[in-house]
Amino acid sequence: MKKQPYPFRQLLGRFIIILIIVTLIISCQASAATEIEESAGATLMEPRESPEAAPPELPATFQTSLLNPLDTPHTYVEETCRYLRNKWHPSNAEPGTVVMIIQVENINRGMTDQPGSIRVKEFTRFMEQLKAQGFEAITMKQFQAFMERNIKIPPRSALIIQDDNHDEEYLSKNYRKYWEDWGWTFVNGWVSDPEVPQTLVQENLELEREGFIDHQAQGVFPDTKLTNETAKNVIARELQGSLDGFAGHFAKNPVAIIWPNGGFGIRPVEAARQLRFKLGFTENPRGPVMYNWVPLADVIDPNRPDYAPEGIINDPLMTLPRYSSGQVFDSIDIVRAIGKEAAAYAQSNKEIEHRYYEIVCSETYGPMPTP
């Protein structure tokens, strides 16, 4: 029997096919390993996206034990970012800047005391003490800018308001030396009584032009007291009548209403806002004021029932407190201490407030200005 030849070509072909398959498998495995390594390398090299930074919790409104327990600070700036920017802007008033608002009803140079009056000796005493303790008098324009935007004023400021109409002799005898010696100006609550003598108007107009006295509105009739129960026409008479009187006598619009006889309420405040009054002053001696910080009461104090609560009106700038002239001397140290406490509290929370501003506010309001 003849032996079959060995199938060399067939074996060679199978060998080549197997070699190709093995080569492809090795190539695929190497490629996959490379991709895994590259992917792992990319994962290690690329930074992870960090979650958005959470803003810190802002500190509570500054509190002090130096006020009556029922007289609590109320704020009025609704936009937190605007408040923080105004508070920490290096060109603005420093935190802890405090204003003592003073009501002077009558300075008595005679022997007989009148209701609400202060003797000239006592008036001189507290004026000299204010100066000695570093206080400076400010104008109503300065005060408005400070309360609304924290514009820079002296760290210890006094806004001195003489109530009711007075002639040139009274105002010059009692106030002029402080104007000439210290550069202090004073506010006069002017009653726009239609029966006011023209000579009195002219005297006060000259003082206004001199810059010595700044007149602001105090109603129309001296015996009026506005409340929530006051008739609408009476409220209009006292407020619109003041604007009309100022236009005729002083050729200006008053920005402040010194509430006649200390009376106020929700309806009078709303009417004053509609007529574009910016500030309102009561006769309640709650304490000093600071930017976005006004001490008011939300309930009647049984120990001081004559002081109507203002907090329920929810408009601190229209219900600002005033110290009576008889309370000033004994309150100066308290006002100074409150300012110091507020400054220290602000500094202790500065970093937190700056961090909050950076995270929440800077994109819209811009970065916090630096000195």
PDB file of C-alpha atoms in Angstrom, residues 102-304:
ATOM      1  CA  ILE A 102     -31.850 114.974  72.363  1.00  0.00           C
ATOM      2  CA  GLN A 103     -35.166 116.767  72.828  1.00  0.00           C
ATOM      3  CA  VAL A 104     -35.080 120.265  74.290  1.00  0.00           C
ATOM      4  CA  GLU A 105     -38.523 121.650  75.108  1.00  0.00           C
ATOM      5  CA  ASN A 106     -37.630 124.882  76.836  1.00  0.00           C
ATOM      6  CA  ILE A 107     -34.488 126.385  78.353  1.00  0.00           C
ATOM      7  CA  ASN A 108     -35.529 128.374  81.391  1.00  0.00           C
ATOM      8  CA  ARG A 109     -33.495 131.464  82.217  1.00  0.00           C
ATOM      9  CA  GLY A 110     -35.892 132.625  84.938  1.00  0.00           C
ATOM     10  CA  MET A 111     -36.628 131.477  88.445  1.00  0.00           C
ATOM     11  CA  THR A 112     -39.885 129.643  87.660  1.00  0.00           C
ATOM     12  CA  ASP A 113     -39.741 126.189  86.128  1.00  0.00           C
ATOM     13  CA  GLN A 114     -42.093 125.442  83.254  1.00  0.00           C
ATOM     14  CA  PRO A 115     -43.313 121.915  82.405  1.00  0.00           C
ATOM     15  CA  GLY A 116     -40.649 120.088  80.426  1.00  0.00           C
ATOM     16  CA  SER A 117     -38.129 122.886  80.852  1.00  0.00           C
ATOM     17  CA  ILE A 118     -34.494 122.735  81.865  1.00  0.00           C
ATOM     18  CA  ARG A 119     -32.632 125.511  83.623  1.00  0.00           C
ATOM     19  CA  VAL A 120     -29.905 127.173  81.636  1.00  0.00           C
ATOM     20  CA  LYS A 121     -27.257 126.060  84.144  1.00  0.00           C
ATOM     21  CA  GLU A 122     -28.229 122.398  83.666  1.00  0.00           C
ATOM     22  CA  PHE A 123     -28.380 122.845  79.902  1.00  0.00           C
ATOM     23  CA  THR A 124     -24.868 124.325  79.852  1.00  0.00           C
ATOM     24  CA  ARG A 125     -23.665 121.484  82.074  1.00  0.00           C
ATOM     25  CA  PHE A 126     -24.797 118.696  79.763  1.00  0.00           C
ATOM     26  CA  MET A 127     -23.622 120.529  76.648  1.00  0.00           C
ATOM     27  CA  GLU A 128     -20.121 120.864  78.098  1.00  0.00           C
ATOM     28  CA  GLN A 129     -20.180 117.234  79.206  1.00  0.00           C
ATOM     29  CA  LEU A 130     -21.147 116.083  75.703  1.00  0.00           C
ATOM     30  CA  LYS A 131     -18.157 117.929  74.294  1.00  0.00           C
ATOM     31  CA  ALA A 132     -15.819 116.661  77.013  1.00  0.00           C
ATOM     32  CA  GLN A 133     -16.869 113.056  76.322  1.00  0.00           C
ATOM     33  CA  GLY A 134     -16.049 113.353  72.618  1.00  0.00           C
ATOM     34  CA  PHE A 135     -19.511 114.003  71.183  1.00  0.00           C
ATOM     35  CA  GLU A 136     -20.046 116.240  68.165  1.00  0.00           C
ATOM     36  CA  ALA A 137     -23.339 117.712  66.972  1.00  0.00           C
ATOM     37  CA  ILE A 138     -24.514 116.661  63.506  1.00  0.00           C
ATOM     38  CA  THR A 139     -27.098 118.053  61.108  1.00  0.00           C
ATOM     39  CA  MET A 140     -30.334 116.364  60.108  1.00  0.00           C
ATOM     40  CA  LYS A 141     -28.881 115.799  56.636  1.00  0.00           C
ATOM     41  CA  GLN A 142     -25.880 113.986  58.126  1.00  0.00           C
ATOM     42  CA  PHE A 143     -28.126 111.975  60.405  1.00  0.00           C
ATOM     43  CA  GLN A 144     -30.361 110.867  57.531  1.00  0.00           C
ATOM     44  CA  ALA A 145     -27.373 109.777  55.436  1.00  0.00           C
ATOM     45  CA  PHE A 146     -25.949 107.858  58.386  1.00  0.00           C
ATOM     46  CA  MET A 147     -29.154 106.027  59.208  1.00  0.00           C
ATOM     47  CA  GLU A 148     -29.906 105.163  55.580  1.00  0.00           C
ATOM     48  CA  ARG A 149     -26.422 104.410  54.220  1.00  0.00           C
ATOM     49  CA  ASN A 150     -24.008 104.490  57.188  1.00  0.00           C
ATOM     50  CA  ILE A 151     -22.271 107.582  55.808  1.00  0.00           C
ATOM     51  CA  LYS A 152     -19.356 108.602  58.027  1.00  0.00           C
ATOM     52  CA  ILE A 153     -20.131 110.809  61.019  1.00  0.00           C
ATOM     53  CA  PRO A 154     -18.261 111.319  64.320  1.00  0.00           C
ATOM     54  CA  PRO A 155     -18.151 108.045  66.321  1.00  0.00           C
ATOM     55  CA  ARG A 156     -20.050 109.814  69.108  1.00  0.00           C
ATOM     56  CA  SER A 157     -22.651 112.115  67.654  1.00  0.00           C
ATOM     57  CA  ALA A 158     -25.505 114.183  69.054  1.00  0.00           C
ATOM     58  CA  LEU A 159     -28.600 115.365  67.192  1.00  0.00           C
ATOM     59  CA  ILE A 160     -30.043 118.196  69.271  1.00  0.00           C
ATOM     60  CA  ILE A 161     -33.653 119.146  68.516  1.00  0.00           C
ATOM     61  CA  GLN A 162     -35.225 122.256  70.028  1.00  0.00           C
ATOM     62  CA  ASP A 163     -38.995 121.797  69.951  1.00  0.00           C
ATOM     63  CA  ASP A 164     -41.516 124.501  68.975  1.00  0.00           C
ATOM     64  CA  ASN A 165     -41.158 127.999  67.564  1.00  0.00           C
ATOM     65  CA  HIS A 166     -38.742 130.442  69.182  1.00  0.00           C
ATOM     66  CA  ASP A 167     -37.493 133.888  68.332  1.00  0.00           C
ATOM     67  CA  GLU A 168     -33.962 134.865  67.399  1.00  0.00           C
ATOM     68  CA  GLU A 169     -33.198 136.113  70.907  1.00  0.00           C
ATOM     69  CA  TYR A 170     -34.010 132.766  72.539  1.00  0.00           C
ATOM     70  CA  LEU A 171     -32.094 130.720  69.966  1.00  0.00           C
ATOM     71  CA  SER A 172     -29.051 132.983  69.962  1.00  0.00           C
ATOM     72  CA  LYS A 173     -28.826 133.277  73.749  1.00  0.00           C
ATOM     73  CA  ASN A 174     -28.975 129.537  74.253  1.00  0.00           C
ATOM     74  CA  TYR A 175     -27.219 128.086  71.204  1.00  0.00           C
ATOM     75  CA  ARG A 176     -25.111 130.611  69.332  1.00  0.00           C
ATOM     76  CA  LYS A 177     -21.950 130.258  71.413  1.00  0.00           C
ATOM     77  CA  TYR A 178     -21.818 126.534  70.566  1.00  0.00           C
ATOM     78  CA  TRP A 179     -22.206 127.399  66.886  1.00  0.00           C
ATOM     79  CA  GLU A 180     -19.424 129.973  67.047  1.00  0.00           C
ATOM     80  CA  ASP A 181     -17.041 128.095  69.369  1.00  0.00           C
ATOM     81  CA  TRP A 182     -17.579 124.478  68.294  1.00  0.00           C
ATOM     82  CA  GLY A 183     -19.301 124.713  64.912  1.00  0.00           C
ATOM     83  CA  TRP A 184     -22.360 122.903  66.266  1.00  0.00           C
ATOM     84  CA  THR A 185     -25.668 123.271  64.442  1.00  0.00           C
ATOM     85  CA  PHE A 186     -29.120 122.652  65.889  1.00  0.00           C
ATOM     86  CA  VAL A 187     -32.496 121.468  64.664  1.00  0.00           C
ATOM     87  CA  ASN A 188     -35.660 123.421  65.407  1.00  0.00           C
ATOM     88  CA  GLY A 189     -39.051 121.708  65.276  1.00  0.00           C
ATOM     89  CA  TRP A 190     -41.075 124.380  63.511  1.00  0.00           C
ATOM     90  CA  VAL A 191     -44.844 124.554  63.990  1.00  0.00           C
ATOM     91  CA  SER A 192     -46.348 125.895  60.744  1.00  0.00           C
ATOM     92  CA  ASP A 193     -49.136 127.759  62.513  1.00  0.00           C
ATOM     93  CA  PRO A 194     -51.011 129.979  60.019  1.00  0.00           C
ATOM     94  CA  GLU A 195     -51.165 132.685  62.720  1.00  0.00           C
ATOM     95  CA  VAL A 196     -47.398 132.809  63.262  1.00  0.00           C
ATOM     96  CA  PRO A 197     -46.150 136.424  63.129  1.00  0.00           C
ATOM     97  CA  GLN A 198     -44.229 137.299  59.991  1.00  0.00           C
ATOM     98  CA  THR A 199     -41.464 138.865  62.076  1.00  0.00           C
ATOM     99  CA  LEU A 200     -40.866 135.489  63.770  1.00  0.00           C
ATOM    100  CA  VAL A 201     -40.763 133.772  60.384  1.00  0.00           C
ATOM    101  CA  GLN A 202     -38.239 136.286  59.079  1.00  0.00           C
ATOM    102  CA  GLU A 203     -35.979 135.924  62.123  1.00  0.00           C
ATOM    103  CA  ASN A 204     -35.920 132.154  61.748  1.00  0.00           C
ATOM    104  CA  LEU A 205     -35.372 132.382  58.010  1.00  0.00           C
ATOM    105  CA  GLU A 206     -32.222 134.405  58.654  1.00  0.00           C
ATOM    106  CA  LEU A 207     -30.976 131.780  61.117  1.00  0.00           C
ATOM    107  CA  GLU A 208     -31.718 129.055  58.553  1.00  0.00           C
ATOM    108  CA  ARG A 209     -29.748 130.898  55.868  1.00  0.00           C
ATOM    109  CA  GLU A 210     -26.858 131.371  58.276  1.00  0.00           C
ATOM    110  CA  GLY A 211     -26.638 127.593  58.718  1.00  0.00           C
ATOM    111  CA  PHE A 212     -26.930 127.904  62.469  1.00  0.00           C
ATOM    112  CA  ILE A 213     -30.467 126.472  62.748  1.00  0.00           C
ATOM    113  CA  ASP A 214     -32.021 123.741  60.578  1.00  0.00           C
ATOM    114  CA  HIS A 215     -35.819 123.818  60.729  1.00  0.00           C
ATOM    115  CA  GLN A 216     -37.828 120.601  60.446  1.00  0.00           C
ATOM    116  CA  ALA A 217     -41.572 119.962  60.603  1.00  0.00           C
ATOM    117  CA  GLN A 218     -43.534 119.756  63.861  1.00  0.00           C
ATOM    118  CA  GLY A 219     -47.125 119.973  62.645  1.00  0.00           C
ATOM    119  CA  VAL A 220     -49.418 122.963  62.215  1.00  0.00           C
ATOM    120  CA  PHE A 221     -51.263 123.580  65.477  1.00  0.00           C
ATOM    121  CA  PRO A 222     -49.315 123.379  68.758  1.00  0.00           C
ATOM    122  CA  ASP A 223     -52.005 121.506  70.716  1.00  0.00           C
ATOM    123  CA  THR A 224     -52.411 118.621  68.225  1.00  0.00           C
ATOM    124  CA  LYS A 225     -51.444 115.049  69.083  1.00  0.00           C
ATOM    125  CA  LEU A 226     -51.722 112.419  66.341  1.00  0.00           C
ATOM    126  CA  THR A 227     -52.784 108.836  67.078  1.00  0.00           C
ATOM    127  CA  ASN A 228     -54.437 105.957  65.229  1.00  0.00           C
ATOM    128  CA  GLU A 229     -57.802 107.417  66.237  1.00  0.00           C
ATOM    129  CA  THR A 230     -57.081 110.858  64.772  1.00  0.00           C
ATOM    130  CA  ALA A 231     -59.351 111.821  61.886  1.00  0.00           C
ATOM    131  CA  LYS A 232     -57.875 111.526  58.417  1.00  0.00           C
ATOM    132  CA  ASN A 233     -58.349 115.216  57.677  1.00  0.00           C
ATOM    133  CA  VAL A 234     -56.501 116.186  60.875  1.00  0.00           C
ATOM    134  CA  ILE A 235     -53.555 113.942  59.977  1.00  0.00           C
ATOM    135  CA  ALA A 236     -53.478 115.498  56.503  1.00  0.00           C
ATOM    136  CA  ARG A 237     -53.721 119.002  57.960  1.00  0.00           C
ATOM    137  CA  GLU A 238     -50.739 118.460  60.262  1.00  0.00           C
ATOM    138  CA  LEU A 239     -48.500 116.742  57.707  1.00  0.00           C
ATOM    139  CA  GLN A 240     -49.433 118.363  54.398  1.00  0.00           C
ATOM    140  CA  GLY A 241     -49.852 121.647  56.228  1.00  0.00           C
ATOM    141  CA  SER A 242     -46.252 121.400  57.427  1.00  0.00           C
ATOM    142  CA  LEU A 243     -45.033 120.864  53.879  1.00  0.00           C
ATOM    143  CA  ASP A 244     -47.058 123.828  52.637  1.00  0.00           C
ATOM    144  CA  GLY A 245     -45.808 126.010  55.471  1.00  0.00           C
ATOM    145  CA  PHE A 246     -42.176 125.125  54.808  1.00  0.00           C
ATOM    146  CA  ALA A 247     -42.558 125.798  51.100  1.00  0.00           C
ATOM    147  CA  GLY A 248     -43.890 129.255  51.883  1.00  0.00           C
ATOM    148  CA  HIS A 249     -41.606 130.186  54.778  1.00  0.00           C
ATOM    149  CA  PHE A 250     -38.310 128.403  54.157  1.00  0.00           C
ATOM    150  CA  ALA A 251     -38.522 127.362  50.479  1.00  0.00           C
ATOM    151  CA  LYS A 252     -37.561 123.780  51.312  1.00  0.00           C
ATOM    152  CA  ASN A 253     -39.066 120.374  51.987  1.00  0.00           C
ATOM    153  CA  PRO A 254     -38.509 119.068  55.518  1.00  0.00           C
ATOM    154  CA  VAL A 255     -37.226 115.484  55.672  1.00  0.00           C
ATOM    155  CA  ALA A 256     -38.245 114.928  59.290  1.00  0.00           C
ATOM    156  CA  ILE A 257     -41.445 115.146  61.269  1.00  0.00           C
ATOM    157  CA  ILE A 258     -41.052 115.780  64.973  1.00  0.00           C
ATOM    158  CA  TRP A 259     -44.332 114.185  66.037  1.00  0.00           C
ATOM    159  CA  PRO A 260     -46.415 116.995  67.614  1.00  0.00           C
ATOM    160  CA  ASN A 261     -46.592 116.481  71.379  1.00  0.00           C
ATOM    161  CA  GLY A 262     -45.040 113.048  70.906  1.00  0.00           C
ATOM    162  CA  GLY A 263     -48.158 111.488  69.371  1.00  0.00           C
ATOM    163  CA  PHE A 264     -47.854 108.945  66.562  1.00  0.00           C
ATOM    164  CA  GLY A 265     -49.472 105.776  65.247  1.00  0.00           C
ATOM    165  CA  ILE A 266     -49.642 103.450  62.266  1.00  0.00           C
ATOM    166  CA  ARG A 267     -51.931 105.728  60.255  1.00  0.00           C
ATOM    167  CA  PRO A 268     -49.923 108.923  60.877  1.00  0.00           C
ATOM    168  CA  VAL A 269     -46.689 107.094  60.005  1.00  0.00           C
ATOM    169  CA  GLU A 270     -48.161 105.691  56.783  1.00  0.00           C
ATOM    170  CA  ALA A 271     -49.428 109.149  55.822  1.00  0.00           C
ATOM    171  CA  ALA A 272     -46.022 110.698  56.531  1.00  0.00           C
ATOM    172  CA  ARG A 273     -44.339 108.088  54.330  1.00  0.00           C
ATOM    173  CA  GLN A 274     -46.782 108.816  51.514  1.00  0.00           C
ATOM    174  CA  LEU A 275     -45.810 112.480  51.762  1.00  0.00           C
ATOM    175  CA  ARG A 276     -42.121 111.468  51.569  1.00  0.00           C
ATOM    176  CA  PHE A 277     -41.019 112.243  55.077  1.00  0.00           C
ATOM    177  CA  LYS A 278     -37.870 110.202  55.720  1.00  0.00           C
ATOM    178  CA  LEU A 279     -37.583 110.406  59.512  1.00  0.00           C
ATOM    179  CA  GLY A 280     -39.901 110.728  62.487  1.00  0.00           C
ATOM    180  CA  PHE A 281     -39.075 111.529  66.121  1.00  0.00           C
ATOM    181  CA  THR A 282     -41.083 110.570  69.199  1.00  0.00           C
ATOM    182  CA  GLU A 283     -40.655 111.637  72.814  1.00  0.00           C
ATOM    183  CA  ASN A 284     -39.827 108.119  74.001  1.00  0.00           C
ATOM    184  CA  PRO A 285     -36.330 107.930  75.566  1.00  0.00           C
ATOM    185  CA  ARG A 286     -35.518 104.350  74.582  1.00  0.00           C
ATOM    186  CA  GLY A 287     -31.792 104.848  74.045  1.00  0.00           C
ATOM    187  CA  PRO A 288     -29.251 105.885  71.402  1.00  0.00           C
ATOM    188  CA  VAL A 289     -29.421 104.755  67.783  1.00  0.00           C
ATOM    189  CA  MET A 290     -26.904 103.234  65.388  1.00  0.00           C
ATOM    190  CA  TYR A 291     -26.961 102.223  61.732  1.00  0.00           C
ATOM    191  CA  ASN A 292     -29.710  99.616  61.309  1.00  0.00           C
ATOM    192  CA  TRP A 293     -30.226  99.569  65.082  1.00  0.00           C
ATOM    193  CA  VAL A 294     -33.053 101.441  66.829  1.00  0.00           C
ATOM    194  CA  PRO A 295     -34.284 100.523  70.338  1.00  0.00           C
ATOM    195  CA  LEU A 296     -38.094 100.360  70.463  1.00  0.00           C
ATOM    196  CA  ALA A 297     -40.745  98.678  72.589  1.00  0.00           C
ATOM    197  CA  ASP A 298     -43.246  96.140  71.271  1.00  0.00           C
ATOM    198  CA  VAL A 299     -45.538  96.195  74.305  1.00  0.00           C
ATOM    199  CA  ILE A 300     -46.639  98.734  76.889  1.00  0.00           C
ATOM    200  CA  ASP A 301     -44.246  98.987  79.799  1.00  0.00           C
ATOM    201  CA  PRO A 302     -46.285  99.036  83.040  1.00  0.00           C
ATOM    202  CA  ASN A 303     -43.502 101.067  84.657  1.00  0.00           C
ATOM    203  CA  ARG A 304     -43.630 103.661  81.853  1.00  0.00           C
TER     204      ARG A 304
END
